[in-house]
């Protein structure tokens, strides 16, 4: 579980995150949603330590990440897997070498053990035969799966994904969502996903945190989204066709009751 308390982030005099309180639960796909520019990426960067909060706390299963020493933070980072925007693979390394990279850096495993572990992770994302290929030779969806394999290779307790479906078609996005949801359950991770993809919200939104102009506007499940009367949330989700349809069916059913 990751708990955020009164998290504020300013850049000079511009307040980008304003006293955010939120809980992200273990074994669940926690989504952070909000329109472009609302503060999702800045929030995630504060959680993982790529940015320093101006004030407030971030607790990893009770451990306050903000007040940790540099050494403790480095140690904590090994419990985190990250997939940031763009697959961010190393183009000059093969797929297998990409997935092995965190093991080369941080594990005590010998070469054969590292290869085996990387191959197991590639199998988990359904890429058994891609190990010898280079990132430039595979599709965007496959690159994303390689990035997921690399993110889970050290068995993280916490998984962070910033817009994992950006640039992917809806079908491939669904594959990625199901994969992220599947590994979250399988390894009982606390997974946080930034998204503005409403298909993802409906598909895997177990705990959704809605950020509006740097403030937490709303939190709930995908079912709560449908019944919500929050105007800002409705404006965001009604912008999507899928949501309009779901909501219309719901309202029709209510009228018929
Ligand atoms: N390093 C920075 N310095 C100043 N402003 C920033 C910086 N990074 C992000 N911002 C601003 O913070 C706001 C939120 O950005 P971001 O978190 O990237 O939004 P989102 O991911 O929801 O699209 C934007 O107005 C952006 O311009
Ligand atoms: Mg962003």
Coordinates of C-alpha atoms and ligand atoms in Angstrom, one line a residue:
X1 CA 0.0 0.0 0.0
X2 CA 1.2 3.5 -0.8
X3 CA -0.2 6.4 1.1
X4 CA 0.1 10.0 0.0
X5 CA -0.5 12.7 2.6
X6 CA -0.9 16.3 1.8
X7 CA 1.5 16.1 -1.1
X8 CA 2.3 19.5 -2.6
X9 CA 4.7 20.2 -5.5
X10 CA 5.5 23.7 -6.7
X11 CA 7.8 24.8 -9.4
X12 CA 8.9 28.3 -8.3
X13 CA 5.6 30.0 -7.6
X14 CA 3.5 27.6 -9.7
X15 CA 1.6 25.0 -7.6
X16 CA 1.2 21.8 -9.7
X17 CA 0.1 19.4 -6.9
X18 CA -2.0 20.9 -4.1
X19 CA -2.3 18.9 -0.9
X20 CA -3.1 15.5 -2.4
X21 CA -4.3 12.8 0.0
X22 CA -4.6 9.3 -1.6
X23 CA -4.2 5.6 -0.9
X24 CA -3.1 3.1 -3.5
X25 CA -3.9 -0.4 -2.5
X26 CA -1.9 -3.6 -2.6
X27 CA -2.8 -6.2 -5.2
X28 CA -4.9 -3.7 -7.1
X29 CA -4.6 -1.7 -10.3
X30 CA -4.7 1.8 -9.0
X31 CA -5.4 4.4 -11.7
X32 CA -4.5 8.1 -11.7
X33 CA -6.7 9.9 -14.2
X34 CA -7.1 13.4 -15.3
X35 CA -6.9 15.6 -18.4
X36 CA -3.5 16.4 -19.9
X37 CA -1.6 18.8 -17.7
X38 CA -3.5 18.0 -14.5
X39 CA -0.4 16.7 -12.7
X40 CA -0.4 12.9 -13.2
X41 CA 3.2 12.6 -14.3
X42 CA 4.5 15.0 -11.7
X43 CA 2.6 13.0 -9.0
X44 CA 4.1 9.8 -10.2
X45 CA 7.6 11.3 -10.3
X46 CA 7.2 12.5 -6.7
X47 CA 6.1 9.0 -5.6
X48 CA 9.2 7.3 -7.1
X49 CA 11.7 10.0 -6.1
X50 CA 12.4 11.5 -9.6
X51 CA 11.1 14.8 -8.1
X52 CA 11.2 16.0 -4.5
X53 CA 7.9 17.0 -3.0
X54 CA 7.7 20.6 -1.8
X55 CA 5.8 19.3 1.3
X56 CA 3.8 16.2 2.3
X57 CA 4.6 12.5 2.8
X58 CA 4.7 9.3 0.7
X59 CA 4.5 6.1 2.8
X60 CA 5.4 2.8 1.3
X61 CA 3.7 0.3 3.6
X62 CA 4.2 2.7 6.4
X63 CA 7.8 3.7 5.5
X64 CA 8.1 7.4 4.8
X65 CA 10.0 7.7 1.5
X66 CA 10.3 11.5 1.8
X67 CA 12.3 11.6 5.0
X68 CA 14.6 8.7 4.0
X69 CA 18.3 9.1 3.6
X70 CA 19.7 8.9 0.1
X71 CA 21.0 5.4 0.8
X72 CA 17.6 4.2 2.1
X73 CA 15.9 5.7 -1.0
X74 CA 18.2 3.8 -3.3
X75 CA 17.3 0.7 -1.4
X76 CA 13.6 1.4 -1.7
X77 CA 13.9 1.9 -5.4
X78 CA 14.8 -1.7 -5.8
X79 CA 11.3 -2.5 -4.7
X80 CA 9.9 -0.4 -7.5
X81 CA 9.4 -1.3 -11.1
X82 CA 8.8 1.6 -13.6
X83 CA 7.5 2.0 -17.0
X84 CA 7.7 5.6 -18.1
X85 CA 6.3 7.2 -21.2
X86 CA 7.7 5.7 -24.3
X87 CA 9.0 2.2 -23.8
X88 CA 12.5 3.7 -23.1
X89 CA 14.3 0.5 -24.1
X90 CA 18.0 0.6 -25.0
X91 CA 18.1 0.4 -28.8
X92 CA 21.6 -1.1 -28.9
X93 CA 20.8 -4.0 -26.5
X94 CA 18.8 -7.0 -27.6
X95 CA 15.4 -7.7 -26.0
X96 CA 16.9 -10.2 -23.7
X97 CA 19.7 -7.9 -22.7
X98 CA 17.2 -5.1 -22.0
X99 CA 15.3 -7.3 -19.6
X100 CA 18.5 -8.6 -18.0
X101 CA 19.8 -5.0 -17.5
X102 CA 18.4 -4.5 -13.9
X103 CA 19.7 -7.9 -12.9
X104 CA 23.2 -7.0 -14.2
X105 CA 23.0 -3.8 -12.2
X106 CA 21.4 -5.0 -9.0
X107 CA 21.4 -8.7 -8.5
X108 CA 23.9 -11.2 -7.3
X109 CA 22.8 -13.8 -9.8
X110 CA 25.3 -15.5 -12.0
X111 CA 25.0 -15.2 -15.8
X112 CA 23.0 -18.3 -16.4
X113 CA 20.6 -17.4 -13.6
X114 CA 20.1 -13.9 -15.0
X115 CA 19.4 -15.3 -18.5
X116 CA 16.9 -17.8 -17.0
X117 CA 15.1 -15.1 -15.0
X118 CA 14.9 -12.7 -18.0
X119 CA 13.6 -15.5 -20.2
X120 CA 10.9 -16.3 -17.6
X121 CA 9.8 -12.7 -17.5
X122 CA 9.7 -12.6 -21.3
X123 CA 7.6 -15.7 -21.3
X124 CA 5.2 -14.0 -18.8
X125 CA 4.6 -11.2 -21.3
X126 CA 4.3 -13.8 -24.1
X127 CA 7.5 -13.0 -25.9
X128 CA 9.4 -16.3 -25.7
X129 CA 10.9 -16.0 -29.1
X130 CA 11.8 -12.3 -29.2
X131 CA 14.9 -12.4 -26.9
X132 CA 17.5 -12.0 -29.8
X133 CA 15.6 -9.3 -31.6
X134 CA 16.4 -5.6 -31.2
X135 CA 13.8 -3.0 -30.1
X136 CA 13.8 -1.4 -33.5
X137 CA 12.7 -4.7 -35.1
X138 CA 9.6 -5.2 -33.0
X139 CA 6.2 -3.4 -32.8
X140 CA 5.3 -0.7 -30.3
X141 CA 3.0 -3.2 -28.4
X142 CA 5.9 -5.7 -28.2
X143 CA 8.3 -3.0 -27.0
X144 CA 5.8 -2.1 -24.2
X145 CA 5.7 -5.8 -23.2
X146 CA 9.5 -5.9 -23.1
X147 CA 9.4 -2.8 -20.8
X148 CA 6.9 -4.6 -18.6
X149 CA 9.1 -7.7 -18.4
X150 CA 12.1 -5.5 -17.5
X151 CA 10.0 -3.7 -14.9
X152 CA 9.1 -6.9 -13.1
X153 CA 12.5 -8.7 -13.4
X154 CA 13.6 -7.7 -9.9
X155 CA 10.2 -8.8 -8.4
X156 CA 9.1 -5.3 -7.4
X157 CA 6.4 -4.8 -4.8
X158 CA 5.4 -1.5 -6.4
X159 CA 4.8 -1.0 -10.1
X160 CA 4.5 2.4 -11.8
X161 CA 3.3 3.0 -15.3
X162 CA 2.9 6.4 -16.9
X163 CA 0.5 6.3 -19.8
X164 CA 1.3 2.7 -20.8
X165 CA -1.1 2.8 -23.7
X166 CA 0.0 6.0 -25.3
X167 CA 0.6 5.4 -29.0
X168 CA -1.0 2.0 -29.0
X169 CA -4.2 1.0 -30.9
X170 CA -7.2 0.0 -28.7
X171 CA -6.7 -3.8 -29.2
X172 CA -3.0 -3.7 -28.2
X173 CA -3.9 -1.4 -25.3
X174 CA -6.3 -4.0 -24.0
X175 CA -3.6 -6.6 -24.1
X176 CA -1.3 -4.3 -22.1
X177 CA -4.1 -3.5 -19.6
X178 CA -4.8 -7.2 -19.1
X179 CA -1.1 -8.0 -18.7
X180 CA -0.7 -5.2 -16.1
X181 CA -3.8 -6.4 -14.2
X182 CA -2.7 -10.0 -14.4
X183 CA 0.8 -9.5 -13.0
X184 CA -0.6 -7.2 -10.3
X185 CA -2.7 -10.0 -9.0
X186 CA -0.1 -12.7 -9.6
X187 CA 2.7 -10.9 -7.7
X188 CA 0.4 -9.0 -5.3
X189 CA 1.9 -5.7 -6.3
X190 CA 0.7 -2.2 -5.6
X191 CA 0.4 -1.0 -9.2
X192 CA -0.2 2.6 -10.1
X193 CA -1.1 3.5 -13.7
X194 CA -1.4 7.1 -15.1
X195 CA -4.0 7.1 -17.9
X196 CA -6.5 9.2 -19.7
X197 CA -7.7 6.1 -21.6
X198 CA -11.3 5.5 -20.6
X199 CA -11.2 2.0 -21.9
X200 CA -8.6 1.3 -19.2
X201 CA -10.7 3.0 -16.6
X202 CA -13.6 0.7 -17.4
X203 CA -11.5 -2.4 -17.8
X204 CA -9.1 -2.3 -14.9
X205 CA -10.0 0.6 -12.7
X206 CA -10.2 -1.0 -9.3
X207 CA -9.2 2.2 -7.4
X208 CA -9.3 5.4 -9.4
X209 CA -7.9 8.7 -8.2
X210 CA -9.1 11.7 -10.3
X211 CA -6.8 14.7 -10.4
X212 CA -8.2 18.0 -11.5
X213 CA -5.8 21.0 -11.8
X214 CA -3.4 19.5 -9.2
X215 CA -6.0 18.7 -6.6
X216 CA -7.6 15.3 -5.9
X217 CA -11.1 15.8 -7.1
X218 CA -12.6 12.3 -6.6
X219 CA -11.6 8.7 -5.8
X220 CA -13.6 5.5 -6.3
X221 CA -13.9 2.3 -8.4
X222 CA -15.0 1.9 -12.0
X223 CA -18.5 1.2 -10.8
X224 CA -18.5 4.4 -8.8
X225 CA -17.5 6.3 -11.9
X226 CA -20.6 5.3 -13.7
X227 CA -22.9 6.3 -10.9
X228 CA -21.0 9.4 -10.0
X229 CA -22.6 12.8 -10.1
X230 CA -19.3 14.7 -9.9
X231 CA -19.5 17.2 -12.8
X232 CA -15.8 17.4 -13.5
X233 CA -15.5 13.6 -13.5
X234 CA -18.5 13.3 -15.8
X235 CA -17.0 15.9 -18.2
X236 CA -13.8 13.9 -18.4
X237 CA -15.4 10.5 -19.0
X238 CA -18.3 11.8 -21.1
X239 CA -15.7 13.0 -23.6
X240 CA -15.3 9.3 -24.4
X241 CA -17.8 7.5 -26.6
X242 CA -17.6 4.3 -24.7
X243 CA -18.6 6.0 -21.5
X244 CA -21.5 7.8 -23.0
X245 CA -22.9 4.5 -24.1
X246 CA -22.4 2.8 -20.8
X247 CA -23.9 5.7 -18.9
X248 CA -26.9 5.9 -21.3
X249 CA -27.6 2.2 -20.8
X250 CA -27.4 2.7 -17.0
X251 CA -29.7 5.6 -17.0
X252 CA -32.2 3.8 -19.3
X253 CA -32.2 0.9 -16.8
X254 CA -32.8 3.2 -13.9
X255 CA -35.7 4.8 -15.7
X256 CA -37.2 1.4 -16.4
X257 CA -37.0 0.3 -12.7
Ligands
LIG1 N1 9.8 20.7 -14.3 C1 8.7 21.4 -14.4 N2 8.8 22.8 -14.2 C2 7.7 23.5 -14.3 N3 6.4 23.1 -14.5 C3 6.3 21.8 -14.7 C4 7.4 20.9 -14.7 N4 7.0 19.6 -15.0 C5 5.6 19.7 -15.1 N5 5.2 21.0 -15.0 C6 3.8 21.5 -15.2 O1 3.0 20.8 -14.3 C7 1.7 20.6 -14.8 C8 1.3 19.1 -14.8 O2 2.1 18.4 -15.7 P1 2.1 16.8 -15.9 O3 2.2 16.2 -14.5 O4 3.1 16.4 -16.9 O5 0.6 16.6 -16.4 P2 -0.1 15.2 -16.9 O6 0.9 14.1 -16.8 O7 -1.3 15.1 -16.1 O8 -0.4 15.5 -18.4 C9 1.8 21.2 -16.2 O9 1.2 22.4 -16.2 C10 3.3 21.2 -16.5 O10 3.5 22.3 -17.4
LIG2 MG1 1.8 12.8 -18.2

